Structure formats: C-alpha cells, structure tokens
mmCIF file of C-alpha atoms in Angstrom:
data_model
loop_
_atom_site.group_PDB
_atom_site.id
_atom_site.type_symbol
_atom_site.label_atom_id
_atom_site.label_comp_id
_atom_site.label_asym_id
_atom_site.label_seq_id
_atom_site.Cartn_x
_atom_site.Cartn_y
_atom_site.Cartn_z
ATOM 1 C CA UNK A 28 0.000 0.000 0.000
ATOM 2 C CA UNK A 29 1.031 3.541 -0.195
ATOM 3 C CA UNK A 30 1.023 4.201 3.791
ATOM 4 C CA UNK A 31 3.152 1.120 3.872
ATOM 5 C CA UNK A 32 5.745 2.387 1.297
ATOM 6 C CA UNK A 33 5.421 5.329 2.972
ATOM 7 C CA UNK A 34 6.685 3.783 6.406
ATOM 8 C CA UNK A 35 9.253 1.765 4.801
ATOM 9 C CA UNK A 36 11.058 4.778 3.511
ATOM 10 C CA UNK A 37 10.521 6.826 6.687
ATOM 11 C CA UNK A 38 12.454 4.360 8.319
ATOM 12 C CA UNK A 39 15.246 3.935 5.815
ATOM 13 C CA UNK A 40 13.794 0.569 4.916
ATOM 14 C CA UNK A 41 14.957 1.057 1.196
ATOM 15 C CA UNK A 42 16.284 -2.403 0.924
ATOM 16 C CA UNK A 43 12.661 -3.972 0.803
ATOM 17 C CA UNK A 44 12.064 -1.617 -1.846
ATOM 18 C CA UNK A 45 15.019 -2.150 -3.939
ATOM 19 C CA UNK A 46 14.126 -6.321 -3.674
ATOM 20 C CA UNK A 47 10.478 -5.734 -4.344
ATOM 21 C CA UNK A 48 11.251 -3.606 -7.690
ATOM 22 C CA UNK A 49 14.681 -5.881 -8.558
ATOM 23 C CA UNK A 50 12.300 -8.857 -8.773
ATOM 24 C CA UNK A 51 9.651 -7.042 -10.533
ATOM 25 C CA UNK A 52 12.168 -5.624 -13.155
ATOM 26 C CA UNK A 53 13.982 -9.324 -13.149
ATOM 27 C CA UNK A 54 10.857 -11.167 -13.780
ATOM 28 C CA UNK A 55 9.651 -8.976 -16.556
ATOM 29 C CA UNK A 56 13.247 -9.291 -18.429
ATOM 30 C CA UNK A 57 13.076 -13.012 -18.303
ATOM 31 C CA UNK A 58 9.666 -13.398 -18.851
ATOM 32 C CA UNK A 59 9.737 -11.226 -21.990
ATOM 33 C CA UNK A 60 12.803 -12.305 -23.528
ATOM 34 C CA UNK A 61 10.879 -16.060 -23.372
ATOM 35 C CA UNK A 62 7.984 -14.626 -25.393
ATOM 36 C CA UNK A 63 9.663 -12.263 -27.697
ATOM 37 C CA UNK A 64 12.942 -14.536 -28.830
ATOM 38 C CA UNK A 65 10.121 -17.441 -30.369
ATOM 39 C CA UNK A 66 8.133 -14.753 -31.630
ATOM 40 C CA UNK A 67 11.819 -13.227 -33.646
ATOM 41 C CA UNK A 68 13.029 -16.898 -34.419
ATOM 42 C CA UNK A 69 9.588 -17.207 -36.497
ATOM 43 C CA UNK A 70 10.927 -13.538 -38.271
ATOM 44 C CA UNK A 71 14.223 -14.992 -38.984
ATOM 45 C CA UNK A 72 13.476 -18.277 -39.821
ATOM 46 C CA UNK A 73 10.699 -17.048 -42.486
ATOM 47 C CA UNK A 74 12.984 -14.276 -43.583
ATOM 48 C CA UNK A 75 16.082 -16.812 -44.043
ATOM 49 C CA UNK A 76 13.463 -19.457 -46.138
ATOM 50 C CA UNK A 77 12.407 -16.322 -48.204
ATOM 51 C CA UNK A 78 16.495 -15.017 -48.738
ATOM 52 C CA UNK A 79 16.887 -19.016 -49.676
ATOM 53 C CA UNK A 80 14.368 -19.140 -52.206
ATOM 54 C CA UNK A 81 15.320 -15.669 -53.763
ATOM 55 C CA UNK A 82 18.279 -17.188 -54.251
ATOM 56 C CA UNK A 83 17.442 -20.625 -55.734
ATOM 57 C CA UNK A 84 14.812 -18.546 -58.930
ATOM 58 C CA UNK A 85 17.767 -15.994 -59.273
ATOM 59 C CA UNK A 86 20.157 -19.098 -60.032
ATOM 60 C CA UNK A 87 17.782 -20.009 -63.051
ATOM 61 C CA UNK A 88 17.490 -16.263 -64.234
ATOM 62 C CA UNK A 89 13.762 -16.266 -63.207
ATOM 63 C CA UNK A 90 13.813 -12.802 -61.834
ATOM 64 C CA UNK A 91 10.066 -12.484 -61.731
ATOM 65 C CA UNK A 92 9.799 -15.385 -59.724
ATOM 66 C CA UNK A 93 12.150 -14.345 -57.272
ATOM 67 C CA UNK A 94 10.981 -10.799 -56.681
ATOM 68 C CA UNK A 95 7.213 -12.142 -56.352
ATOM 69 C CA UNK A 96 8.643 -14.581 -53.616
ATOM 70 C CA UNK A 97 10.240 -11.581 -51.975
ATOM 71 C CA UNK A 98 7.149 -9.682 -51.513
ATOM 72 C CA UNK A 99 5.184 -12.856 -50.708
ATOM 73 C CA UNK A 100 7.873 -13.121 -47.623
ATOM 74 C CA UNK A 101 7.921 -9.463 -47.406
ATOM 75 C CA UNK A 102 4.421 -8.509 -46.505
ATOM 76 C CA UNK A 103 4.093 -12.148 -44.317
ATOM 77 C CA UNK A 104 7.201 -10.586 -42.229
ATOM 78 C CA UNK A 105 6.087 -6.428 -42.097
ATOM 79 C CA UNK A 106 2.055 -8.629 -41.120
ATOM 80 C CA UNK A 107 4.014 -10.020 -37.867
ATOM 81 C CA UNK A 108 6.017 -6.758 -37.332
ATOM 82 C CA UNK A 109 2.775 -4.174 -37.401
ATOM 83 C CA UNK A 110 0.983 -6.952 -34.832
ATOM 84 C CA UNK A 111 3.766 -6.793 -32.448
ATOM 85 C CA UNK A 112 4.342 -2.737 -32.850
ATOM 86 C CA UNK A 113 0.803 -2.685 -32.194
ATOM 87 C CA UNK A 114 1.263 -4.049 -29.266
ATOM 88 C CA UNK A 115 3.753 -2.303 -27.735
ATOM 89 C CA UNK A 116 2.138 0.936 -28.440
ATOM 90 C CA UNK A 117 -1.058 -0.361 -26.300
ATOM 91 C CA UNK A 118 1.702 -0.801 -23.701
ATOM 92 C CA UNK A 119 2.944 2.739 -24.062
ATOM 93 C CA UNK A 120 -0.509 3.913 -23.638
ATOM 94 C CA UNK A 121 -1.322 1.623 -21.264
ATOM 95 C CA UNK A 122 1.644 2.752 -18.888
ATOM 96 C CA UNK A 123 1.124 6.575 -19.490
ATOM 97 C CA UNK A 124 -2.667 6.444 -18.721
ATOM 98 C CA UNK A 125 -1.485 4.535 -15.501
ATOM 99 C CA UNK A 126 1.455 7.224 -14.904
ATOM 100 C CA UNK A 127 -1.540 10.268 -15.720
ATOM 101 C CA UNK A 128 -3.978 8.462 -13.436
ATOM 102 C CA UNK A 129 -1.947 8.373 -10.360
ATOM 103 C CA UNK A 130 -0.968 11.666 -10.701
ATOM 104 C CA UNK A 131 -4.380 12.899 -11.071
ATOM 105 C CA UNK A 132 -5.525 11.077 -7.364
ATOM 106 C CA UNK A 133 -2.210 12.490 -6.168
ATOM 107 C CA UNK A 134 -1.863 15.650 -6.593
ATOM 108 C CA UNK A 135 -4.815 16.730 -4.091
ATOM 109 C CA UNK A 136 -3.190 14.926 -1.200
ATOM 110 C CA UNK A 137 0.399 15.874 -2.020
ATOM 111 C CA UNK A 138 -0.554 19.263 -2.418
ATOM 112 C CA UNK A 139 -2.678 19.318 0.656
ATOM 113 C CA UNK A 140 0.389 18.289 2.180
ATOM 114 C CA UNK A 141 2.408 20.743 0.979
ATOM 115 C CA UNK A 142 0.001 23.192 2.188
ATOM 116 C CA UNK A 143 -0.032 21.974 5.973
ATOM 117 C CA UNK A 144 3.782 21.890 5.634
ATOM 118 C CA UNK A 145 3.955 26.288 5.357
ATOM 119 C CA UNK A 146 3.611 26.105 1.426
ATOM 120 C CA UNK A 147 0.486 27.449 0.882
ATOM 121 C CA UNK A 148 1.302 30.142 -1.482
ATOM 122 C CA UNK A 149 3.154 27.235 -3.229
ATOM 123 C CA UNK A 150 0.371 25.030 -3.183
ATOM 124 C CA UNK A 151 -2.143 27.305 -4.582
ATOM 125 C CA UNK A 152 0.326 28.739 -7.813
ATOM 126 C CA UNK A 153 1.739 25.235 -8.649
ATOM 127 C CA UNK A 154 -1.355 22.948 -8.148
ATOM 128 C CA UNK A 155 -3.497 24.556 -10.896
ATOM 129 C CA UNK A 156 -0.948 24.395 -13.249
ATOM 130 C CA UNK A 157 0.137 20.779 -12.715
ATOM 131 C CA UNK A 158 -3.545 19.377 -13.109
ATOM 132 C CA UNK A 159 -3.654 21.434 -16.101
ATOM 133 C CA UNK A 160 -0.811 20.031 -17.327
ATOM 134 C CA UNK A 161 -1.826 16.448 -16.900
ATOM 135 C CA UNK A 162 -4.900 17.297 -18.548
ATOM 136 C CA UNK A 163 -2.473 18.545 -21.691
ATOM 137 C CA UNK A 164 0.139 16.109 -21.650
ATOM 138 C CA UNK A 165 -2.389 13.037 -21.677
ATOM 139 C CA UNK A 166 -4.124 14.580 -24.654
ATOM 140 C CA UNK A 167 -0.815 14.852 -26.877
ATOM 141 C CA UNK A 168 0.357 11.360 -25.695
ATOM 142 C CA UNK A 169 -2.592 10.025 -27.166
ATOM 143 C CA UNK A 170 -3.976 11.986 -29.395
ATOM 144 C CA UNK A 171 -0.917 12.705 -31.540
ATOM 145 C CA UNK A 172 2.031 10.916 -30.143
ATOM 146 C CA UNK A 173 0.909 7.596 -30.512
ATOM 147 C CA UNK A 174 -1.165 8.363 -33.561
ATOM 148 C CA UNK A 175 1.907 9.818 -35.167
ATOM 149 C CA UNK A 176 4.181 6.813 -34.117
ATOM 150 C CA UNK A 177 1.447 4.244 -36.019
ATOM 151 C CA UNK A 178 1.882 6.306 -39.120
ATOM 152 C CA UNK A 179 5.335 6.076 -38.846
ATOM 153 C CA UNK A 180 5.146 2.175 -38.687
ATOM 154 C CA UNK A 181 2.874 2.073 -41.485
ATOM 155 C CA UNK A 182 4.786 4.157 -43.863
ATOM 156 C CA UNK A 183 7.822 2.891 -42.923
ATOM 157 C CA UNK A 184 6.850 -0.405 -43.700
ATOM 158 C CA UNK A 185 5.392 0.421 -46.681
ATOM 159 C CA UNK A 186 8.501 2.408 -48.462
ATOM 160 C CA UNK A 187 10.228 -0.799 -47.661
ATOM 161 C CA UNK A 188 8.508 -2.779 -50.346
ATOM 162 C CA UNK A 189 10.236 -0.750 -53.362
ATOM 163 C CA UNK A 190 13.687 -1.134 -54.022
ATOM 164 C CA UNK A 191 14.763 2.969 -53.875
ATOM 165 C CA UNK A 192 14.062 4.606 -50.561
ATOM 166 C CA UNK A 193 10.409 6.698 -50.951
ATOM 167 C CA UNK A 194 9.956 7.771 -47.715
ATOM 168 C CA UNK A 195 12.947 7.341 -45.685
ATOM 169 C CA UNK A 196 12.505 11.635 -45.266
ATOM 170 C CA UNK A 197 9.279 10.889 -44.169
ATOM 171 C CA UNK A 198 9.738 8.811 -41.598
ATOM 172 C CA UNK A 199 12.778 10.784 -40.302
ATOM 173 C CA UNK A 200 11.174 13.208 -40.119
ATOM 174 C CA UNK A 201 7.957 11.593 -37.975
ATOM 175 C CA UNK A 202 10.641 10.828 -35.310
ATOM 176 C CA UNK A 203 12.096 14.263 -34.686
ATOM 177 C CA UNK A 204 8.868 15.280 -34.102
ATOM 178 C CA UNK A 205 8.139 12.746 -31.806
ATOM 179 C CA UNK A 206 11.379 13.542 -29.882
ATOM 180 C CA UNK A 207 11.068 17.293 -30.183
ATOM 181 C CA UNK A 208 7.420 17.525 -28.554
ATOM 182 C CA UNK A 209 8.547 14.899 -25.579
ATOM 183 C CA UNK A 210 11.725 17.162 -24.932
ATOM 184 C CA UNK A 211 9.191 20.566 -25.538
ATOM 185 C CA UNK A 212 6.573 18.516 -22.756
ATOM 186 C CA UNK A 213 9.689 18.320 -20.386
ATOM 187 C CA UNK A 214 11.490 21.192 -20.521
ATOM 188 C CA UNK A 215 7.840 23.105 -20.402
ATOM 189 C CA UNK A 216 6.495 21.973 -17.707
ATOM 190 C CA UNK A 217 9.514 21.141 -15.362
ATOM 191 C CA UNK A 218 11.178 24.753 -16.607
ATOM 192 C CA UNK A 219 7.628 25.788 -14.869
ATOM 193 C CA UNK A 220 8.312 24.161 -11.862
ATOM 194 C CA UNK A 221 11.946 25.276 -11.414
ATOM 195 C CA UNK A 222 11.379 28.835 -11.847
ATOM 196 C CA UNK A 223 8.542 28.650 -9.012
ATOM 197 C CA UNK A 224 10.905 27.164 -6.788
ATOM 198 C CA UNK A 225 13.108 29.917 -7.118
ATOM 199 C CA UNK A 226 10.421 32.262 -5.635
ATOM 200 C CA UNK A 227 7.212 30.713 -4.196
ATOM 201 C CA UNK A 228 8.620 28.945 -1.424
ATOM 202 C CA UNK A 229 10.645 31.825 -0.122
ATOM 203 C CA UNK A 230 7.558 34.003 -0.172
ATOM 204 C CA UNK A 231 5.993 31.285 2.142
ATOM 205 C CA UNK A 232 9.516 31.075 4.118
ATOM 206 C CA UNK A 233 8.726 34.611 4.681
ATOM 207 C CA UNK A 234 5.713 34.654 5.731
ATOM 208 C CA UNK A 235 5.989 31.865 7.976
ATOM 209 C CA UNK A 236 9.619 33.364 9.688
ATOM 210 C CA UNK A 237 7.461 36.885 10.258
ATOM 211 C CA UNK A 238 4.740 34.413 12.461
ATOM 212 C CA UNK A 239 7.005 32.230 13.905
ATOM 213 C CA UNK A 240 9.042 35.348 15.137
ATOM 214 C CA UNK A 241 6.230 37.374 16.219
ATOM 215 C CA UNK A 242 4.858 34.331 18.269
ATOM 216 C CA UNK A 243 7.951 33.692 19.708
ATOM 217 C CA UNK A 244 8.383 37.337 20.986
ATOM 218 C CA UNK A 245 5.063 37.201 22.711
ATOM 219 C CA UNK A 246 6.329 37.329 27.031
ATOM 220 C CA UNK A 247 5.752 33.716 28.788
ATOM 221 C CA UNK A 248 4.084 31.784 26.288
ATOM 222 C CA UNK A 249 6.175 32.585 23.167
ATOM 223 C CA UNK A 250 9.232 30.378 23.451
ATOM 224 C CA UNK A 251 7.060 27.092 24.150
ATOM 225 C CA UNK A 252 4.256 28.215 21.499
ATOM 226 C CA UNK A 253 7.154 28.783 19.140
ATOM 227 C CA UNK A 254 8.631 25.124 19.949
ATOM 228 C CA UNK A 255 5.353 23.409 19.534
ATOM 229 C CA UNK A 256 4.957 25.066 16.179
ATOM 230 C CA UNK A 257 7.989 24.053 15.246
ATOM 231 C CA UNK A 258 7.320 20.498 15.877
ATOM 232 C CA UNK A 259 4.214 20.781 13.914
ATOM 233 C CA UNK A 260 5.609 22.352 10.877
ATOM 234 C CA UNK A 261 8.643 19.355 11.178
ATOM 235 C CA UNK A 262 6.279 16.777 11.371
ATOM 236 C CA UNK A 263 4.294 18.045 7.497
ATOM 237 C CA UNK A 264 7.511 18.645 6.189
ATOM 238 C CA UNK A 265 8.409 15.172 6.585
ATOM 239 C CA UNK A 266 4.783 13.854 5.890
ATOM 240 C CA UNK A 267 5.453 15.666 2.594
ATOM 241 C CA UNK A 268 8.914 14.510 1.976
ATOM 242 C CA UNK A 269 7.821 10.703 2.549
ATOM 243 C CA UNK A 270 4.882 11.021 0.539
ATOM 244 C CA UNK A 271 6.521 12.638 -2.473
ATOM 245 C CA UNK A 272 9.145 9.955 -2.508
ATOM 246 C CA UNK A 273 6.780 7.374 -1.709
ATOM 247 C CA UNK A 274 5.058 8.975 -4.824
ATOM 248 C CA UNK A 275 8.333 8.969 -7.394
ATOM 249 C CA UNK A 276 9.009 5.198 -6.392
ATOM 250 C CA UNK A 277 5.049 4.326 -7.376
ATOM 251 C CA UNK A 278 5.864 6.136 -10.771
ATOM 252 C CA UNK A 279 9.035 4.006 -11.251
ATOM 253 C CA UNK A 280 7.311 0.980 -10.527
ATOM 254 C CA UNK A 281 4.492 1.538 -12.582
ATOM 255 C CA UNK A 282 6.693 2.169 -15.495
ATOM 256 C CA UNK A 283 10.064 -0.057 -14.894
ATOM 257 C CA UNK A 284 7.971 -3.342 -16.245
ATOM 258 C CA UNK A 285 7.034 -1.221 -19.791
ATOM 259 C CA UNK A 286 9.944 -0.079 -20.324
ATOM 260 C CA UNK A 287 12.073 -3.161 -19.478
ATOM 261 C CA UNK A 288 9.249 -4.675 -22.186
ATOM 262 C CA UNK A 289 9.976 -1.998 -24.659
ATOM 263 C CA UNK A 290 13.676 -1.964 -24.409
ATOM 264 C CA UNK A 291 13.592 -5.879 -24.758
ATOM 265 C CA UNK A 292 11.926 -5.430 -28.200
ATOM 266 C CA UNK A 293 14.055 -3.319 -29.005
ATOM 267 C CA UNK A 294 17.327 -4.777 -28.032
ATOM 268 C CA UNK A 295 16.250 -8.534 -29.652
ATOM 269 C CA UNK A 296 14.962 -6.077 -32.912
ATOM 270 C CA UNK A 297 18.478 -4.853 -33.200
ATOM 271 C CA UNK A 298 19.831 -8.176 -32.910
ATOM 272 C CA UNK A 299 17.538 -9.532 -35.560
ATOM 273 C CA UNK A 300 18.789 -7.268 -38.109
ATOM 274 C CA UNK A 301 22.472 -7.686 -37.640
ATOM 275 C CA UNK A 302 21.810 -11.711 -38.427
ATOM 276 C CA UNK A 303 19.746 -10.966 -41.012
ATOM 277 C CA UNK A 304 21.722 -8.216 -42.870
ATOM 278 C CA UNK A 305 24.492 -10.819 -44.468
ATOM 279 C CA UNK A 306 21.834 -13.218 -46.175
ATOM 280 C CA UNK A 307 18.795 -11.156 -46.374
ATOM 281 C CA UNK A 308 17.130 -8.669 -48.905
ATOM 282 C CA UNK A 309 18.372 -4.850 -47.557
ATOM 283 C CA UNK A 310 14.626 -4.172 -47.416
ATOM 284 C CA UNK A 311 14.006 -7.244 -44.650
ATOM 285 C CA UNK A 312 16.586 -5.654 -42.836
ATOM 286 C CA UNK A 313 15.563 -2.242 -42.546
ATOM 287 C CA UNK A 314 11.865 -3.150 -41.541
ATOM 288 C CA UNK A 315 13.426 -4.710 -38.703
ATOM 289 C CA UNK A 316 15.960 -1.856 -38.099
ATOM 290 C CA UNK A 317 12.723 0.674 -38.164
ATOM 291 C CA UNK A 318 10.771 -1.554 -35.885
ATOM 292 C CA UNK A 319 13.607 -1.519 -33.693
ATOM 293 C CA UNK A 320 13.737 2.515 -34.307
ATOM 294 C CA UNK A 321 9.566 2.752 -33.493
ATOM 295 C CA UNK A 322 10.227 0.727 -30.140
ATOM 296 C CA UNK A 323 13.094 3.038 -28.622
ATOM 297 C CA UNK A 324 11.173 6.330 -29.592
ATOM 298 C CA UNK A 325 8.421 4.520 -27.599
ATOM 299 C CA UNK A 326 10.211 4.198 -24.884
ATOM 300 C CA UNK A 327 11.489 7.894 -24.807
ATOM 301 C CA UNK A 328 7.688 8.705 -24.966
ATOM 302 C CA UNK A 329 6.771 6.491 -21.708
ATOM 303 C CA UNK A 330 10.388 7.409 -19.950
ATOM 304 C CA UNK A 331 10.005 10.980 -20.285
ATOM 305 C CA UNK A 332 5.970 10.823 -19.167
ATOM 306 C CA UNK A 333 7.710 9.554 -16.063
ATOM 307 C CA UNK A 334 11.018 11.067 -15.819
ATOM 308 C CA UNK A 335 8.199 14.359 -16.008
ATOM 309 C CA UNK A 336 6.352 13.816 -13.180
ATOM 310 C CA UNK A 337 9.261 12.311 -10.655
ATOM 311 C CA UNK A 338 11.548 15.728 -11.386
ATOM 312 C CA UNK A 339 8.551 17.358 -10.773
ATOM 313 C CA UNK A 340 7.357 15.543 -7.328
ATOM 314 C CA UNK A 341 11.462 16.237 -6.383
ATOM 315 C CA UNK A 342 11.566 19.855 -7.114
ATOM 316 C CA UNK A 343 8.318 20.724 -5.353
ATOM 317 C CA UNK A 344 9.713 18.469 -2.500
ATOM 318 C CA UNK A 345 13.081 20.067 -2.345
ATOM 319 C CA UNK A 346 11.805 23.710 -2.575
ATOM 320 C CA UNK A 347 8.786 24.088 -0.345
ATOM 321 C CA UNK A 348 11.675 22.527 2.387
ATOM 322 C CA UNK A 349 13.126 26.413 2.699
ATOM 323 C CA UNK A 350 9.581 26.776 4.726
ATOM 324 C CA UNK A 351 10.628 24.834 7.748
ATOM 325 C CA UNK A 352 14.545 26.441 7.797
ATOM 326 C CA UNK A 353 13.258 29.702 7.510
ATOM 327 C CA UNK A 354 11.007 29.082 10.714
#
C-alpha cells in the first residue's frame, strides 16, 4: 500500500524496496525475452526461407519469380512486425494512462500536504498548473504521439517494399517530431516548476519566519508556542517529503515493467537485423531496423511521461523545504 511504502522509507527501509522492484524488473526481463525470442526466431526463420528461395529462382534467371517470392515473404514478415508494434504501443498507452492516473488522485493529497507543511502560497500557484498540465500532456500522448508513431510504422513499412528509398525523409522526419514535442513537454512543464521554486517557497519562508518570530516574541508563552509550532511544521515537512518519494518510487514501478518490455523489443529487434543483414534482402533488414527505431522512440515517450512527473514531485519536494529552515 502507499502508507506502507510510505513507512518503509521513513524508516530507511529502502532495501525492501530495492528487492520488491529488482524482482519485478527481473521477472519482466526473463519473462519477456521467453515470449519475444520465439516470436523473432519465427521472423528470422521465415525471412532466411524467403532469402533461400530468392536465391534458388535468381540461379535459373527467373527474376520475376524471385521478386514475387520476396514480396510474398515481405508482406508475411512487415504482417508479424505491425501486430507486435501494435502491441507495444497499447503498452505505451497503457503505462502513461497509468502514470496520468496516479498523478491525477495524487496531486490533491500531495498538495494538501504541501500546504499543511507552510507552502500554501506554493500550493495554490503550482497545483493549478500541474492538473492542467496532466490534462495537456495526456491529450498529446494520445492523441498525436501515438497516432503519429502508427503512421510512422505504417509508412515505414510500406517504403520498404520498393527497391529505392520513398519515404525514408518521411519517416525521419515523424521521429524528430516525436522527440522534439517529448523534450518541448519536459522542458515546459519542469522549466515551470523550477522557476517557481526559485520564488514561491521563499515568499511562504517569509511569511511563515514573520509568524514564527512574532509568536515567539510574545512574554511567557512565546518560546514554548514557538517550539510546539515548530514540531508541527517538522512533522508536514516530513509527511510531505515521505509522501513525495513514496510517490516517485510508485511512478518508477508503474513504469520499470514497460519499459524493461519496450527496451527488450528493441534490443532482440536490433539483434535480428544484424543476423539478417548478411543473407537477407536490404529491405528485410531495414523493416526490422525501423521496428527496432519505433520501439526506442516509444520508450522515450513512456520514460520521459515519467522522468516528467518524478523531477517534478522532487523539485516541489526540495523547494517548499526552505519553509521549515526559515522558521
């Protein structure tokens, strides 16, 4: 539970953690390396038959033969790639709905949090703008990051059946643009958070010193009213602390399994072309080179969804802390 994460890291229990998300992390390599290698086997083995039989027609000059046998083999092997791109996009969107989600039942708490911890200036800039942004960021994810990265499967598959390159621009291009809109995401919306750091949290410190002092200088009562408020404002700091790390490592383990998934894929996709680019048709090697390509831009999409959110749970953290040494 999240209470009990929470009173596992309080206590500098990280070494349950680190075994709960090493096994997690383990299983998933293992377990997808089982599914994926029989799955790229069939790819190689069907691609190797098809190189074979190209060869055999070309020995007898039958060069219509041969090139009909290619694209027989060619669109059987770009069928099995699209299925299993397909897939791992659901996975992309599966794991940066689950990322958006969390963040969305959050937020309220952590923010609440940071409020009873002095940051309530903080709390009220920052918290609009974060919902907001989840709101934004799950509307490009899906409807034009993973729409884009489909069309980039399909056409790259596609200029793969003609012997000159058609739309090798075209696809280049598809992936700067996903890359450029993750980085523009990031650097938005954590540059956001960085330059409120700078100031929000001292305008809190402020305000909270000016209290703290003015209790404190009240005869008889001020030093131990000014100790018990001290305790108080300790005690949500490190509610909010706990909880925002508690929150980062739910964000890494919601998204370790993906991405060990995705960079699996891609890894074994990578491999697959290097044994296949000696013996092979050049245009069965670049689906698979593409393919490998379409996973890793993937899993920039679903690391930078939660590289997003963790910076942003750690700056927030780290800042609204000048609250308490202030008082």
């Amino acid at each position: 539970t999240f209470g009990g994460l929470m009173n596992m890291i309080r206590a500098g229990d990280m070494e349950k953690i680190f075994l709960y998300g090493r096994d997690r992390i383990a299983s998933a390599l293992f377990s997808e390396i089982r599914t994926n290698a029989s799955f790229l086997a069939e790819i190689l083995i069907l691609s190797l038959c098809g190189a074979a039989c190209s060869g055999f027609f070309g020995i007898f000059g039958s060069d219509q033969l041969s090139e009909t046998g290619f694209y027989v083999i060619c669109i059987c092997v770009q069928t099995f790639l699209a299925a299993g791109f397909f897939s791992s996009i659901r996975i992309a969107e599966e794991t940066t709905g689950e990322i958006l989600g969390f963040m969305k039942v959050l937020l309220p708490a952590y923010f609440l949090a940071v409020t009873m911890a002095g940051g309530a200036v903080t709390s009220a800039s920052v918290c609009g703008f974060t919902i907001g942004a989840i709101g934004v960021i799950q509307t490009v994810v899906s409807g034009f990051l993973l729409p884009v990265m489909k069309l980039y499967m399909v056409i790259s598959l596609v200029g793969n059946l003609f012997r000159e390159e058609m739309f090798s621009v075209m696809t280049e291009l598809l992936g700067k643009v996903v890359e450029w809109t993750v980085k523009t995401m990031f650097g938005i919306v954590v540059g956001f958070h960085l330059i409120q750091g700078l100031v929000l949290p001292q305008a809190d410190a402020m305000k909270n010193a000016a209290v703290m002092r003015t209790i404190e200088a009240v005869p008889g009562i001020g030093s131990g009213a000014g100790a018990v408020s001290n305790l108080l404002l300790g005690s949500a700091v490190l509610i909010k602390n706990t909880s925002g790390a508690a929150a980062v490592a739910v964000l890494i383990f919601l998204a370790a399994v993906p991405m060990v998934k995705l960079a699996v894929l891609m890894v074994l996709y990578n491999l697959a072309a290097a044994v296949m680019q000696p013996v092979c048709d050049q245009r069965l090697t670049a689906c698979m080179t593409q393919n490998a390509a379409g996973h890793g831009m993937l899993l920039k999409i679903v690391g930078y969804s939660l590289a997003l959110f963790a910076v942003t749970i750690a700056v927030i953290s780290y800042s609204t802390n000048a609250v308490y040494w202030a008082g």
